[in-house]
Structures are given as structure tokens and as C-alpha cells.
């Protein structure tokens, strides 16, 4: 089972500055886990009822991991706090730092004791090495479609919202909000300039504004705490960001963020 406590509990209080950047998303994931645990299992296989537990554990751990190692948005103190207090799965994160395990869905699927003939899960087999009848196979315990490393693997390993890269989603949404704010400020400045011109020429006509080109909805509705991508465009943008970080241009994950970089401490 996941190394984090599968029972829902609110994120523990943290006094480190910068933890508030994580808290809304962690709380939203805890609430989601609580709802899924209480949800009826009618019509589901016994193992399928545990999928949300494993998947939310992965997503929560990946969120914190990416914010620290890739996006440099949190400090080491906040990251270590999350690991120490089991807000994330430390054992799973340790595997992500090793070659070939960068997208591992759960430590359960690589434990040969959990599978017949001392093997590992089908989700560890690259798609290019699977037979036609195995292309859509999922791990029965986690619901993972494929977490092997390499080209041609599923970007979203679960094929649902729990497979989204929440760190990239959050940052893409923040960038979008910044762009919208800059656009609003430019429009206000242009309207003010038009009013001054109209006043100087004693014009009385009303200035026209074109509000038909609204981009507020092109990233979809913002879920609670801005957690999951509510629209296709935002999901695609977050996936593009994640791919850039995984392209091999970033430093090794064992290296700490540069002290020269600005990080929420």
C-alpha cells in the first residue's frame, strides 16, 4: 500500500513560510480522498476500489516533488517537512530519482512478491514491448496504464484527472492569470488615453470596447483551490511544461535548487 497514511487527514500545520503555497492543493486532495473512500464500491472489482488511494497518493507526492525539484517553488525546509510528516510518499519519491523509475505509479508494482512467477506489473512493460492484447492493460491494483520510462509512454499514466501534473497545472494557471492581468491593465491604459484625447478635442462620443475576445474561459473553469485542469487547453499546456522538464535539460534531481534562484522559503 502507499507509504502515506491511506486514511484521509488534513495537512498538518506547518510554520515554515511557503507551506501556504502547497496547503490549498493538499487539502483539496485530502477532501477528494475522503470522498472516494466513502464512495460506494458497488459494481467495482475489489482491487479497483483501491485505485483512487494509490492514484491520489501518486498525484499528491508528484505535486510536492515537482514543485521542489523542477519548478523550484518551495524550499527544502517545506519539502523535508512534507516527507517527514508523510504528507507525501517518501519511498516512491526515492524511486523517481532513479533512472527508469521517473514515472513509477507505486512501489507496489515493482515488488515481485506481489505478482505471480516473481515478475512485476504489466504497467512496467513499455508499450512498444507489449502484445496487441496488452496495449490497453492496466495494473489491477493501481489502475496504471503504463509508468515505464521512455518515448511513447502515456503522458497521463492513469488516464484520468489523478494523472494530471498538478504542479504544472498550477503554474500554467498562474501564468495565464498574470497574462490576463497585464491585458486588463493595457486595456485600462488605452481607454484612459482615449478619454484624454476625446476630452482634448471636446469629443462627446462614447469609447467603444470590444469584449468579445474574452480569454477567461479558454483554460476551463477553475476547480477548488485551482487543482485539476478544468479545460483541455490548460491540460495540454501543463503537459507541455512537464515534457520540457523531462527532456533532459534540467539538472539531476539529486541536486538541490540553486541558492541564487528565488524560492518560497
GROMACS .gro file of C-alpha atoms in nm:
model
  265
    1UNK     CA    1   0.000   0.000   0.000
    2UNK     CA    2   0.110   0.364  -0.033
    3UNK     CA    3   0.359   0.481   0.227
    4UNK     CA    4   0.140   0.776   0.311
    5UNK     CA    5  -0.145   0.718   0.553
    6UNK     CA    6  -0.437   0.599   0.334
    7UNK     CA    7  -0.685   0.737   0.584
    8UNK     CA    8  -0.786   1.093   0.496
    9UNK     CA    9  -0.649   1.357   0.725
   10UNK     CA   10  -0.597   1.732   0.680
   11UNK     CA   11  -0.241   1.852   0.610
   12UNK     CA   12  -0.062   1.904   0.939
   13UNK     CA   13   0.006   2.259   1.047
   14UNK     CA   14   0.340   2.386   0.926
   15UNK     CA   15   0.505   2.703   1.046
   16UNK     CA   16   0.752   2.726   0.760
   17UNK     CA   17   0.688   3.022   0.535
   18UNK     CA   18   0.589   2.896   0.190
   19UNK     CA   19   0.383   2.599   0.306
   20UNK     CA   20   0.071   2.802   0.234
   21UNK     CA   21   0.158   2.770  -0.134
   22UNK     CA   22   0.101   2.394  -0.102
   23UNK     CA   23  -0.175   2.381   0.155
   24UNK     CA   24  -0.481   2.451  -0.066
   25UNK     CA   25  -0.394   2.174  -0.311
   26UNK     CA   26  -0.302   1.925  -0.038
   27UNK     CA   27  -0.630   1.998   0.138
   28UNK     CA   28  -0.826   1.954  -0.185
   29UNK     CA   29  -0.660   1.618  -0.244
   30UNK     CA   30  -0.738   1.508   0.112
   31UNK     CA   31  -1.101   1.601   0.062
   32UNK     CA   32  -1.106   1.410  -0.266
   33UNK     CA   33  -0.956   1.104  -0.097
   34UNK     CA   34  -1.211   1.124   0.181
   35UNK     CA   35  -1.495   1.132  -0.071
   36UNK     CA   36  -1.354   0.836  -0.263
   37UNK     CA   37  -1.304   0.628   0.050
   38UNK     CA   38  -1.668   0.686   0.144
   39UNK     CA   39  -1.793   0.619  -0.207
   40UNK     CA   40  -1.989   0.302  -0.272
   41UNK     CA   41  -1.793   0.017  -0.432
   42UNK     CA   42  -2.100  -0.130  -0.598
   43UNK     CA   43  -2.018  -0.260  -0.943
   44UNK     CA   44  -1.643  -0.238  -0.887
   45UNK     CA   45  -1.386  -0.510  -0.854
   46UNK     CA   46  -1.227  -0.540  -0.510
   47UNK     CA   47  -0.890  -0.412  -0.633
   48UNK     CA   48  -1.049  -0.132  -0.837
   49UNK     CA   49  -1.191   0.024  -0.522
   50UNK     CA   50  -0.831   0.096  -0.414
   51UNK     CA   51  -0.736   0.277  -0.733
   52UNK     CA   52  -0.814   0.627  -0.601
   53UNK     CA   53  -0.598   0.565  -0.292
   54UNK     CA   54  -0.293   0.476  -0.499
   55UNK     CA   55  -0.361   0.741  -0.762
   56UNK     CA   56  -0.415   1.030  -0.523
   57UNK     CA   57  -0.107   0.919  -0.329
   58UNK     CA   58   0.090   0.941  -0.655
   59UNK     CA   59  -0.057   1.278  -0.751
   60UNK     CA   60   0.000   1.433  -0.410
   61UNK     CA   61   0.359   1.311  -0.396
   62UNK     CA   62   0.427   1.418  -0.755
   63UNK     CA   63   0.289   1.763  -0.687
   64UNK     CA   64   0.527   1.834  -0.400
   65UNK     CA   65   0.818   1.663  -0.576
   66UNK     CA   66   0.778   1.870  -0.894
   67UNK     CA   67   0.733   2.198  -0.709
   68UNK     CA   68   1.065   2.143  -0.533
   69UNK     CA   69   1.288   1.966  -0.782
   70UNK     CA   70   1.158   2.101  -1.113
   71UNK     CA   71   0.978   2.431  -1.061
   72UNK     CA   72   1.178   2.549  -0.755
   73UNK     CA   73   0.866   2.689  -0.594
   74UNK     CA   74   0.918   2.561  -0.239
   75UNK     CA   75   1.215   2.547  -0.008
   76UNK     CA   76   1.397   2.239   0.116
   77UNK     CA   77   1.253   2.300   0.462
   78UNK     CA   78   0.897   2.278   0.331
   79UNK     CA   79   0.982   1.977   0.114
   80UNK     CA   80   1.151   1.793   0.401
   81UNK     CA   81   0.857   1.873   0.626
   82UNK     CA   82   0.617   1.708   0.381
   83UNK     CA   83   0.835   1.396   0.361
   84UNK     CA   84   0.893   1.373   0.735
   85UNK     CA   85   0.523   1.408   0.817
   86UNK     CA   86   0.420   1.162   0.543
   87UNK     CA   87   0.222   1.417   0.350
   88UNK     CA   88   0.397   1.259   0.052
   89UNK     CA   89   0.524   0.907  -0.020
   90UNK     CA   90   0.897   0.925   0.056
   91UNK     CA   91   0.968   0.572  -0.069
   92UNK     CA   92   0.800   0.645  -0.403
   93UNK     CA   93   0.986   0.974  -0.442
   94UNK     CA   94   1.315   0.795  -0.378
   95UNK     CA   95   1.240   0.568  -0.674
   96UNK     CA   96   1.162   0.863  -0.902
   97UNK     CA   97   1.521   0.979  -0.860
   98UNK     CA   98   1.650   0.658  -1.020
   99UNK     CA   99   1.681   0.602  -1.393
  100UNK     CA  100   1.392   0.406  -1.537
  101UNK     CA  101   1.158   0.484  -1.249
  102UNK     CA  102   1.089   0.852  -1.318
  103UNK     CA  103   0.712   0.800  -1.354
  104UNK     CA  104   0.663   0.496  -1.131
  105UNK     CA  105   0.300   0.479  -1.016
  106UNK     CA  106   0.358   0.290  -0.690
  107UNK     CA  107   0.627   0.089  -0.516
  108UNK     CA  108   0.370  -0.193  -0.507
  109UNK     CA  109   0.406  -0.265  -0.879
  110UNK     CA  110   0.780  -0.333  -0.863
  111UNK     CA  111   0.762  -0.571  -0.568
  112UNK     CA  112   0.793  -0.917  -0.723
  113UNK     CA  113   0.630  -1.071  -0.416
  114UNK     CA  114   0.300  -0.915  -0.525
  115UNK     CA  115   0.290  -1.093  -0.861
  116UNK     CA  116   0.300  -1.448  -0.989
  117UNK     CA  117   0.626  -1.600  -1.109
  118UNK     CA  118   0.832  -1.329  -0.935
  119UNK     CA  119   0.763  -1.067  -1.202
  120UNK     CA  120   0.645  -0.707  -1.185
  121UNK     CA  121   0.326  -0.539  -1.306
  122UNK     CA  122   0.220  -0.509  -1.669
  123UNK     CA  123   0.233  -0.130  -1.627
  124UNK     CA  124   0.612  -0.157  -1.604
  125UNK     CA  125   0.632  -0.306  -1.952
  126UNK     CA  126   0.687  -0.037  -2.219
  127UNK     CA  127   0.407  -0.015  -2.474
  128UNK     CA  128   0.648  -0.098  -2.756
  129UNK     CA  129   0.722  -0.433  -2.590
  130UNK     CA  130   0.360  -0.534  -2.533
  131UNK     CA  131   0.148  -0.757  -2.749
  132UNK     CA  132  -0.166  -0.624  -2.918
  133UNK     CA  133  -0.390  -0.767  -2.646
  134UNK     CA  134  -0.186  -0.594  -2.374
  135UNK     CA  135  -0.182  -0.240  -2.517
  136UNK     CA  136  -0.474  -0.123  -2.301
  137UNK     CA  137  -0.391  -0.336  -1.997
  138UNK     CA  138  -0.388  -0.166  -1.655
  139UNK     CA  139  -0.235  -0.274  -1.330
  140UNK     CA  140  -0.520  -0.434  -1.130
  141UNK     CA  141  -0.412  -0.268  -0.803
  142UNK     CA  142  -0.330   0.089  -0.907
  143UNK     CA  143  -0.511   0.127  -1.240
  144UNK     CA  144  -0.188   0.244  -1.405
  145UNK     CA  145  -0.180   0.223  -1.785
  146UNK     CA  146   0.198   0.242  -1.811
  147UNK     CA  147   0.466   0.404  -1.594
  148UNK     CA  148   0.780   0.278  -1.769
  149UNK     CA  149   1.024   0.544  -1.883
  150UNK     CA  150   1.095   0.619  -2.246
  151UNK     CA  151   0.936   0.758  -2.559
  152UNK     CA  152   0.582   0.661  -2.650
  153UNK     CA  153   0.457   0.605  -2.297
  154UNK     CA  154   0.127   0.756  -2.173
  155UNK     CA  155   0.169   1.111  -2.050
  156UNK     CA  156  -0.122   1.061  -1.811
  157UNK     CA  157  -0.044   0.724  -1.654
  158UNK     CA  158  -0.394   0.679  -1.509
  159UNK     CA  159  -0.592   0.831  -1.792
  160UNK     CA  160  -0.796   1.048  -1.556
  161UNK     CA  161  -0.762   1.367  -1.351
  162UNK     CA  162  -0.542   1.191  -1.095
  163UNK     CA  163  -0.277   1.150  -1.362
  164UNK     CA  164  -0.255   1.523  -1.428
  165UNK     CA  165   0.064   1.705  -1.332
  166UNK     CA  166  -0.077   1.940  -1.070
  167UNK     CA  167   0.238   2.146  -1.027
  168UNK     CA  168   0.244   2.230  -1.397
  169UNK     CA  169  -0.133   2.291  -1.392
  170UNK     CA  170  -0.095   2.536  -1.105
  171UNK     CA  171   0.195   2.723  -1.262
  172UNK     CA  172   0.032   2.735  -1.605
  173UNK     CA  173  -0.282   2.879  -1.447
  174UNK     CA  174  -0.075   3.138  -1.257
  175UNK     CA  175   0.099   3.245  -1.576
  176UNK     CA  176  -0.236   3.271  -1.751
  177UNK     CA  177  -0.375   3.489  -1.473
  178UNK     CA  178  -0.070   3.713  -1.496
  179UNK     CA  179  -0.121   3.748  -1.873
  180UNK     CA  180  -0.488   3.833  -1.822
  181UNK     CA  181  -0.398   4.094  -1.559
  182UNK     CA  182  -0.142   4.255  -1.789
  183UNK     CA  183  -0.400   4.259  -2.068
  184UNK     CA  184  -0.656   4.422  -1.839
  185UNK     CA  185  -0.405   4.689  -1.737
  186UNK     CA  186  -0.318   4.764  -2.101
  187UNK     CA  187  -0.685   4.796  -2.188
  188UNK     CA  188  -0.742   5.036  -1.900
  189UNK     CA  189  -0.443   5.246  -2.006
  190UNK     CA  190  -0.567   5.256  -2.366
  191UNK     CA  191  -0.918   5.358  -2.254
  192UNK     CA  192  -0.773   5.631  -2.033
  193UNK     CA  193  -0.565   5.760  -2.323
  194UNK     CA  194  -0.873   5.763  -2.548
  195UNK     CA  195  -1.068   5.960  -2.287
  196UNK     CA  196  -0.790   6.218  -2.269
  197UNK     CA  197  -0.782   6.252  -2.647
  198UNK     CA  198  -1.161   6.282  -2.658
  199UNK     CA  199  -1.158   6.543  -2.383
  200UNK     CA  200  -0.889   6.750  -2.550
  201UNK     CA  201  -1.084   6.752  -2.877
  202UNK     CA  202  -1.412   6.808  -2.691
  203UNK     CA  203  -1.545   6.482  -2.824
  204UNK     CA  204  -1.863   6.350  -2.674
  205UNK     CA  205  -1.880   6.006  -2.832
  206UNK     CA  206  -1.862   5.702  -2.612
  207UNK     CA  207  -1.548   5.494  -2.646
  208UNK     CA  208  -1.607   5.151  -2.781
  209UNK     CA  209  -1.456   4.845  -2.621
  210UNK     CA  210  -1.451   4.503  -2.774
  211UNK     CA  211  -1.519   4.249  -2.501
  212UNK     CA  212  -1.600   3.967  -2.740
  213UNK     CA  213  -1.240   3.847  -2.738
  214UNK     CA  214  -1.252   3.714  -2.385
  215UNK     CA  215  -0.994   3.452  -2.286
  216UNK     CA  216  -1.117   3.388  -1.934
  217UNK     CA  217  -1.270   3.053  -2.025
  218UNK     CA  218  -1.011   2.910  -2.262
  219UNK     CA  219  -0.840   2.729  -1.973
  220UNK     CA  220  -1.169   2.595  -1.844
  221UNK     CA  221  -1.331   2.657  -1.506
  222UNK     CA  222  -1.101   2.680  -1.208
  223UNK     CA  223  -1.171   2.390  -0.968
  224UNK     CA  224  -1.148   2.427  -0.592
  225UNK     CA  225  -0.802   2.558  -0.500
  226UNK     CA  226  -0.709   2.552  -0.871
  227UNK     CA  227  -0.625   2.183  -0.852
  228UNK     CA  228  -0.718   1.991  -1.166
  229UNK     CA  229  -0.719   2.129  -1.518
  230UNK     CA  230  -1.077   2.222  -1.599
  231UNK     CA  231  -1.021   2.256  -1.972
  232UNK     CA  232  -0.831   2.080  -2.248
  233UNK     CA  233  -0.613   2.381  -2.325
  234UNK     CA  234  -0.480   2.405  -1.971
  235UNK     CA  235  -0.418   2.031  -1.953
  236UNK     CA  236  -0.224   2.041  -2.280
  237UNK     CA  237  -0.020   2.339  -2.161
  238UNK     CA  238   0.066   2.167  -1.833
  239UNK     CA  239   0.168   1.851  -2.021
  240UNK     CA  240   0.391   2.057  -2.248
  241UNK     CA  241   0.560   2.212  -1.945
  242UNK     CA  242   0.613   1.871  -1.787
  243UNK     CA  243   0.763   1.734  -2.107
  244UNK     CA  244   1.010   2.022  -2.122
  245UNK     CA  245   1.131   1.944  -1.772
  246UNK     CA  246   1.172   1.577  -1.857
  247UNK     CA  247   1.361   1.643  -2.181
  248UNK     CA  248   1.692   1.602  -2.002
  249UNK     CA  249   1.785   1.970  -1.997
  250UNK     CA  250   1.724   2.011  -1.627
  251UNK     CA  251   1.982   1.921  -1.364
  252UNK     CA  252   1.974   1.587  -1.188
  253UNK     CA  253   1.702   1.552  -0.926
  254UNK     CA  254   1.955   1.482  -0.652
  255UNK     CA  255   2.093   1.832  -0.695
  256UNK     CA  256   1.942   2.094  -0.469
  257UNK     CA  257   1.788   2.410  -0.620
  258UNK     CA  258   2.040   2.685  -0.668
  259UNK     CA  259   2.067   2.933  -0.382
  260UNK     CA  260   2.069   3.209  -0.641
  261UNK     CA  261   1.722   3.113  -0.755
  262UNK     CA  262   1.429   3.272  -0.579
  263UNK     CA  263   1.232   3.011  -0.388
  264UNK     CA  264   0.943   3.043  -0.148
  265UNK     CA  265   1.122   2.983   0.181
   0.00000   0.00000   0.00000
